[in-house]
Every structure is written in C-alpha cells, then in structure tokens.
Coordinates of C-alpha atoms in Angstrom, one line a residue:
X1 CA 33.2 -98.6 22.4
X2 CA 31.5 -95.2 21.8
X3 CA 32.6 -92.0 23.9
X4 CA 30.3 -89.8 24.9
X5 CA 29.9 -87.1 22.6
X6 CA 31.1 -89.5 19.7
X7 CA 29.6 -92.1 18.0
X8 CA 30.2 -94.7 14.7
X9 CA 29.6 -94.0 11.7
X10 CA 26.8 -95.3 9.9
X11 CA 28.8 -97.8 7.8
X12 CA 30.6 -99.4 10.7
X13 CA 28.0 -100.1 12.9
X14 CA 25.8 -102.9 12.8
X15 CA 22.1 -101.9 13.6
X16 CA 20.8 -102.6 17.2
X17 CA 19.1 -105.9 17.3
X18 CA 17.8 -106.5 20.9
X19 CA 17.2 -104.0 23.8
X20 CA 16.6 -104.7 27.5
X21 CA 14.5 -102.7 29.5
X22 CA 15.3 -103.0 33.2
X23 CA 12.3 -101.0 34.5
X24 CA 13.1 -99.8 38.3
X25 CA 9.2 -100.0 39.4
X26 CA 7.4 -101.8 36.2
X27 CA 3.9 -102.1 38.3
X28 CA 4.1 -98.3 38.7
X29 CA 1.6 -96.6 36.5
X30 CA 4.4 -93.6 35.3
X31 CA 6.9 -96.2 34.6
X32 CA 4.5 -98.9 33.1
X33 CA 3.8 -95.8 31.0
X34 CA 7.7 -95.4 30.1
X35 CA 7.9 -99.3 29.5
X36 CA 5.1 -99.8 27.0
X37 CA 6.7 -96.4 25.2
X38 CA 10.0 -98.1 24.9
X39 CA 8.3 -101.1 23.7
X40 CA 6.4 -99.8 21.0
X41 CA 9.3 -97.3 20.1
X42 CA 11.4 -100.1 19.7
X43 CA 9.0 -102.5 17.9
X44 CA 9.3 -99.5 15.3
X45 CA 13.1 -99.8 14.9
X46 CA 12.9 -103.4 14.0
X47 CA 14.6 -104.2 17.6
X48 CA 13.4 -106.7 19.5
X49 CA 12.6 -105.2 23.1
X50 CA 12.9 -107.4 26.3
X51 CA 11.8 -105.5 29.9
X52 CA 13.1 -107.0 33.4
X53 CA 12.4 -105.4 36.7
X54 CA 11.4 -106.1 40.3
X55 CA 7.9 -107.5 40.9
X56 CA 7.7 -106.6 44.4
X57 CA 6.6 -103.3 43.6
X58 CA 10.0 -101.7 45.6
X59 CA 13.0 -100.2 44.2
X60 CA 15.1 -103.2 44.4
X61 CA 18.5 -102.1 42.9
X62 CA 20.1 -105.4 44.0
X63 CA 18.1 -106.8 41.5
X64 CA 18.0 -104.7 38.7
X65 CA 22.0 -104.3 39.1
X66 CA 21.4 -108.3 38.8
X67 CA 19.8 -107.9 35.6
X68 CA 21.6 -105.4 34.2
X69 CA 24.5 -108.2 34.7
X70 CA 22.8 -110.5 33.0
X71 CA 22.0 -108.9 30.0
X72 CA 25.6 -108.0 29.5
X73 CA 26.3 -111.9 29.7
X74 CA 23.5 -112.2 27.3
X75 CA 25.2 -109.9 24.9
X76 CA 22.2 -108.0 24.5
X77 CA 22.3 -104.6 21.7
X78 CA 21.4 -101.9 24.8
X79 CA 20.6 -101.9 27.6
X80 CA 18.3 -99.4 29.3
X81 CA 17.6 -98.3 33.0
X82 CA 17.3 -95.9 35.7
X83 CA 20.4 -95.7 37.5
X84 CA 19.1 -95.0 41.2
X85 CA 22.4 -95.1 42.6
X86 CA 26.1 -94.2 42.0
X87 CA 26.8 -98.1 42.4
X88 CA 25.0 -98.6 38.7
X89 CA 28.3 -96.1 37.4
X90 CA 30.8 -99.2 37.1
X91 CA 28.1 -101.8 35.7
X92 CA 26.8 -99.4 33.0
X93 CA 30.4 -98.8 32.2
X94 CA 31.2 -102.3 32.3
X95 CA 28.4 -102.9 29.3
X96 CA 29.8 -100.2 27.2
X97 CA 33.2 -101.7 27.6
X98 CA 31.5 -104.8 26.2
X99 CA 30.5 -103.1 22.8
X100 CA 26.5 -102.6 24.4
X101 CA 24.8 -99.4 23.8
X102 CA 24.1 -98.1 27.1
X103 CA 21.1 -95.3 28.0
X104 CA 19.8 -94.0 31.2
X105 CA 16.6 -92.8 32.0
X106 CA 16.3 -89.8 35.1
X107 CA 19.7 -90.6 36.0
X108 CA 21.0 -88.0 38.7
X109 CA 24.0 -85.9 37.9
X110 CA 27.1 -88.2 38.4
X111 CA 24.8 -91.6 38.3
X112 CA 24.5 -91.3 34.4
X113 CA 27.8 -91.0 33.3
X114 CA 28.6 -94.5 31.9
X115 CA 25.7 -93.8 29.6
X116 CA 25.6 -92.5 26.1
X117 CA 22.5 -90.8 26.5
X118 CA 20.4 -89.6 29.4
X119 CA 16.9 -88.8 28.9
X120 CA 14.7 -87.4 31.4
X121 CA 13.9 -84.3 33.6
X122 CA 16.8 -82.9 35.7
X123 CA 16.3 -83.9 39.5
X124 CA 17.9 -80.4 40.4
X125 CA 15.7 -78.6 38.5
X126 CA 12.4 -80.4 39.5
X127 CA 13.5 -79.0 43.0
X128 CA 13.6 -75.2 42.0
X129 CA 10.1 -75.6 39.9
X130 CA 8.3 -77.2 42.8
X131 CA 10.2 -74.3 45.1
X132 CA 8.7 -71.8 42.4
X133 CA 5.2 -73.0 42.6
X134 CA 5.6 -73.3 46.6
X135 CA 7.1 -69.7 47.1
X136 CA 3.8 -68.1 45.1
X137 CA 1.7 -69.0 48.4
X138 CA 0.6 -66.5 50.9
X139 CA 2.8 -67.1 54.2
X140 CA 5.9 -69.2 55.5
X141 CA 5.9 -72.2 53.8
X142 CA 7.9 -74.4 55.8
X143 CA 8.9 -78.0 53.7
X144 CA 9.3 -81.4 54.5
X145 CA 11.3 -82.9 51.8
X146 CA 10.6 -87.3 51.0
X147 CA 13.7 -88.3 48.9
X148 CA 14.3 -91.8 47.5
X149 CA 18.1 -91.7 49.4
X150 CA 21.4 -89.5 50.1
X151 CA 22.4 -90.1 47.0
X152 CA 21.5 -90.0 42.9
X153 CA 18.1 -88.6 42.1
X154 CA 17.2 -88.2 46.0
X155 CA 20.4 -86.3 46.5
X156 CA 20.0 -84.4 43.2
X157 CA 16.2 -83.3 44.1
X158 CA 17.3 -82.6 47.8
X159 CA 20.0 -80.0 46.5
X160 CA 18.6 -78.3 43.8
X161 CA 15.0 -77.5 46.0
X162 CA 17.4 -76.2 49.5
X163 CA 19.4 -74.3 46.9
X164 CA 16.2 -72.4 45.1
X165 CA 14.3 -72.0 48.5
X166 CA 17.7 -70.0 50.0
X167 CA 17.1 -67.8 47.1
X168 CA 13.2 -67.0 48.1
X169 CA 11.5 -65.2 51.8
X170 CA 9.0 -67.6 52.3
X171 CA 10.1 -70.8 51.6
X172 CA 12.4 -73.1 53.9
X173 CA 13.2 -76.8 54.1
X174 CA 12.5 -78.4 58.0
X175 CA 13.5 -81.9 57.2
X176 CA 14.2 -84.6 55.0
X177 CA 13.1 -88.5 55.2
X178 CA 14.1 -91.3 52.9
X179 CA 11.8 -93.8 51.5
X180 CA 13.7 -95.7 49.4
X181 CA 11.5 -94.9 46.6
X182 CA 8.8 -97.3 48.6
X183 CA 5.5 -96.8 48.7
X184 CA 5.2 -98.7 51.8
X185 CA 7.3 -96.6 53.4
X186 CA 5.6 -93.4 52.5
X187 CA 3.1 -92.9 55.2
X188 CA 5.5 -94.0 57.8
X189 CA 7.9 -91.3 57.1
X190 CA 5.1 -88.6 56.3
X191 CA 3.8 -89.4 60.0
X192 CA 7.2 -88.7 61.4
X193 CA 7.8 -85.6 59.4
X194 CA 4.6 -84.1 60.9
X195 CA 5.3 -85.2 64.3
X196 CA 8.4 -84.1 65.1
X197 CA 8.2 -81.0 62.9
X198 CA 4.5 -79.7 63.6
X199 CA 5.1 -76.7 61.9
X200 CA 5.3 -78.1 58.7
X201 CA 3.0 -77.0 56.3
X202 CA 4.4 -78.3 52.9
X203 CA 5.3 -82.1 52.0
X204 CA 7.4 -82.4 48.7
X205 CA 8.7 -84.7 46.5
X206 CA 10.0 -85.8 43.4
X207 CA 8.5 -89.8 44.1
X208 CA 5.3 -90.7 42.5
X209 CA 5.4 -93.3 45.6
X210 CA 5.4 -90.8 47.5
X211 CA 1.8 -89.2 47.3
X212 CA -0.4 -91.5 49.0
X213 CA 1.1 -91.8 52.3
X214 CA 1.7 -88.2 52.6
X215 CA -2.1 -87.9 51.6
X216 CA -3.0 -90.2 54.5
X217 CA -0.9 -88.5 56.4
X218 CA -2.4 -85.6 56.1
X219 CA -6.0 -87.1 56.1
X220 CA -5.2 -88.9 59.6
X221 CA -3.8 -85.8 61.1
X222 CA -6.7 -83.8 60.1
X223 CA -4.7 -81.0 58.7
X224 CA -6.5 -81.2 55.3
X225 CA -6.2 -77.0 54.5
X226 CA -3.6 -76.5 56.8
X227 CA -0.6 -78.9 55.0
X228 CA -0.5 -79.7 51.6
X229 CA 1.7 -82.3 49.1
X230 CA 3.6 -81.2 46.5
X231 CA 3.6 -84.2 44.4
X232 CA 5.1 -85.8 41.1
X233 CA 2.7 -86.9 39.1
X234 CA -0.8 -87.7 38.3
X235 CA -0.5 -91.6 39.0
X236 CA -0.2 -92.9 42.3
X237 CA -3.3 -90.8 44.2
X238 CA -2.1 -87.4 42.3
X239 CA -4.9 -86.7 40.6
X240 CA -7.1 -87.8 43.6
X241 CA -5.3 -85.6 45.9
X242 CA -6.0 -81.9 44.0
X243 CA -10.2 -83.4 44.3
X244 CA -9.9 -84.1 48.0
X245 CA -7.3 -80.8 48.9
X246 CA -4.8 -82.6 50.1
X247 CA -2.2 -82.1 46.5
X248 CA -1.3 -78.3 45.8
X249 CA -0.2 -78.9 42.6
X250 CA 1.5 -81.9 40.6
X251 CA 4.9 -82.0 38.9
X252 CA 4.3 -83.6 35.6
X253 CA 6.3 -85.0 32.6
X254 CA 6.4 -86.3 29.2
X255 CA 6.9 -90.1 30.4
X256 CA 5.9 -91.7 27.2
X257 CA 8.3 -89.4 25.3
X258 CA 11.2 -90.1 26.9
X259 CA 10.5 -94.0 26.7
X260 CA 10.3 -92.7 22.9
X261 CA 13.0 -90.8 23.4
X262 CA 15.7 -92.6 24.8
X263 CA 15.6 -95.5 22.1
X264 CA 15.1 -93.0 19.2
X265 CA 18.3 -91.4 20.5
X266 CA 20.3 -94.7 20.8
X267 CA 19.2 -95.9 17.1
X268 CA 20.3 -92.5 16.0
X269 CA 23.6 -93.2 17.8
X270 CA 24.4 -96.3 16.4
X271 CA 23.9 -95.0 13.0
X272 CA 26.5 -91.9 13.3
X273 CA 24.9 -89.0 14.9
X274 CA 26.2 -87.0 17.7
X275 CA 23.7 -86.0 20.3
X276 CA 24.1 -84.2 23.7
X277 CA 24.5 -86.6 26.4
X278 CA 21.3 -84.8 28.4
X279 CA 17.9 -84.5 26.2
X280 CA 15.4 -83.3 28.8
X281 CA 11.6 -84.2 28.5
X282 CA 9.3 -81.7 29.0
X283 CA 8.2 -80.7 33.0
X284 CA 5.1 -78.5 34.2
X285 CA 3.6 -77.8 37.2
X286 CA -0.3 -78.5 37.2
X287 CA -3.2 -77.6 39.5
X288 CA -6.6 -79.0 38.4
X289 CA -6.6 -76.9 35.1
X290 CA -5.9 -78.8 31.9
X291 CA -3.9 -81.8 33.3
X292 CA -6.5 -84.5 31.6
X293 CA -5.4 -83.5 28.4
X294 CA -1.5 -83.7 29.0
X295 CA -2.3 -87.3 30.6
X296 CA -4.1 -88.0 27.5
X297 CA -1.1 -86.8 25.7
X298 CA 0.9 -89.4 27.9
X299 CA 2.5 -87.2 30.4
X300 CA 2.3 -88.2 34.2

C-alpha cells in the first residue's frame, strides 16, 4: 500500500494498467469535459481507461459507491472519482488497502483522505473568491447560499463563503438550501429561497446544476436587475445567464487539466515520485470579458 506522502520506487512497481473513471454527473457538460480529459490523458500513458457513472443525470452516490465496489473486485490499476460524501472515506481506503491506486477529484477537506492525490479547486476557497467578487458591489448584498448537502464539498463551500463574508461590511449569508447536486431540484429550492427570504439579493453556488433554476427563478419572479446568481461555471446556462442579466459573474476552472492532472499525478506516483496530496487547478472569476478563450482553453 502507498502512504500519503510516500510512494514506490520506480523499480518495484509495476506500471498502472487499467483506470476506472467513476464520473459523479458524466451527462454534465464540466464533467463530460473532465471525463474525455482523463480518457485521452490516460490513452497517453498506455492505460487502458474505463468511465462508470449514473445515467440519470443526478448525483447518485449509491451508485457510484456501487461502482467504486466493483472495480475493487475487478482488481482494477486506480480508481478515480469525486468523493461527494464522507461515506466514500472507508471504500477509497478499502481500494488502497487492496494494492489500487486511488485519486480524488474536488474532494472536500476530510472526504479525500483515503486518496493519494487530490486534484481540484478547494471548496473553501471557491467560497471566499465568490465572497470577494460579491463584496465589490455597491450595497448590502444579502446571499442565499445552494449547496449540494451538510456535508463534503457542500459543507466545505458553505464554510469557507460564511467565514470570508464575516470578514467584509456588505456581504451576509440569509440562508442555505440543499440540492443534492440535482438539477431538478434547483429551481424548487431557488423559489423557496426567494420566498421566504425576499430580501435576498444574491444566489450563490459552487454547483454547475445549480444555475438554471436559480436563473428561472429569477426570471419568474421578475427580479431580473434586482437579484443576481453567482454561478460555477460556463456550462449549464452560465454563459447564457451574463447575456440575459441574470449571472453576475461565473466561477471557472481548468476542468480538462485536472482530468489531465489527476492521472499524470498517479502515473508519476507509481513510478516513485512524491507529490503533495492537494494540486489545485486553476480558479477565476469571469464576467463577460475573455471567458470564450479560457473555455476554448478547456476551462468551465
């Protein structure tokens, strides 16, 4: 088994042969993004590359702990996924205990730790860069936070954006929903946000799911101009959002780098280097100016 923070060396282990994707939302243009990276990164390597995921177009984690079980009992090389909740701890540990290379991608502080790498942008720090581009508006901004859950990334996000809006004068958090990370759940939850809280201003969140119901929302309430989403990335009705006036400004990321990423690091791993648990992808705040050419660059 390799620690975190140590690794083989080069002459006693065998190179990774097979790697299983088990994408969290694999009809969801960021992570289809992230999927085809980790294919082609892996097709580089020599390693053949297998992806799983739920087909409902919901974060199922039943099912992708499911998968992740059975690519242990297939013996698989790595293993690969987004560990949504703390329940994914034991499983991903369980596959390293079974001599598999094991990498997370956006796993939350505490929800990564059975991993030897985690690649992504930290949830806590999403929150105080969407707080920082929040706070430079004239006014009280008053937030309504959409979070996948209480715990992981949701819990993550949640903290880090009360924690940086304490710090400012004109930003504060009113409430927080859950979605599950469901898109069919988004406009629901947006409608009760601005019902019971109508003084509201700001919707936030770090789910890509997220953006369209809060834009209907919005939209149906006719509060176009007077309550804006802060969104995570340009899939998903981002984009659309900064045209119609109903996005402020997107949170975006390198996705197809850390699909790159994370299999680079693993194959660098196996073959006896040490690196850092964390390797963060790049994160930037965008209105409309110049975010074609970072999506052209693959960021979302």
């Amino acid at each position: 088994m390799v620690l975190i923070g140590t690794s083989l060396t080069a002459a006693q282990a065998a190179p990774i042969k097979s790697i299983l994707f088990v994408n969290p939302l694999p009809k969801y243009p960021a992570w289809r993004l992230i999927g085809d990276c980790v294919a082609k990164e892996a097709q580089a390597n020599n390693i053949a590359a297998t992806e799983s995921g739920p087909t409902d177009g919901t974060l199922n984690t039943t099912m992708m702990m499911q998968q992740v079980q059975q690519g242990i009992a297939n013996e698989v090389g790595a293993i690969v996924t987004f560990p949504a909740t703390d329940g994914f701890m034991p499983l991903l540990q369980q596959a390293r205990d079974a001599g598999i290379m094991v990498g997370t991608l956006y796993g939350a502080a505490g929800t990564a730790t059975g991993s030897q790498v985690n690649v992504g942008a930290n949830f806590a720090k999403m929150g105080e860069v969407m707080v920082q581009a929040i706070a430079e508006r004239e006014g009280q901004q008053n937030v309504g936070l959409m979070i996948q859950g209480p715990t992981g990334a949701g819990k993550a996000y949640a903290e880090g954006f009360e924690a940086a809006a304490a710090k400012t004068s004109n930003v504060k958090v009113i409430a927080t929903v859950n979605t599950g990370d469901d898109a069919n759940k988004a406009l629901d939850q947006a409608n009760a946000l601005l019902i019971a809280h109508p003084e509201i201003n700001v919707i936030a969140s770090h789910m890509g799911t997220a953006t369209q119901g809060a834009a209907a929302a919005i939209k149906a309430k006719d509060l176009v101009g007077k309550v804006v989403m802060v969104a995570n990335g340009a899939a998903g009705g981002g984009v659309e959002g900064l045209d119609d006036g109903t996005v402020y400004k997107l949170l975006m990321q390198d996705m197809c780098g850390a699909g790159t990423q994370i299999v680079a690091s693993l194959v660098k791993i196996n073959n006896g280097e040490t690196l850092p648990q964390q390797v963060d992808v790049g994160i930037q705040m965008f209105g409309k100016d110049g975010i074609k050419d970072y999506i052209a660059k693959g960021w979302q």
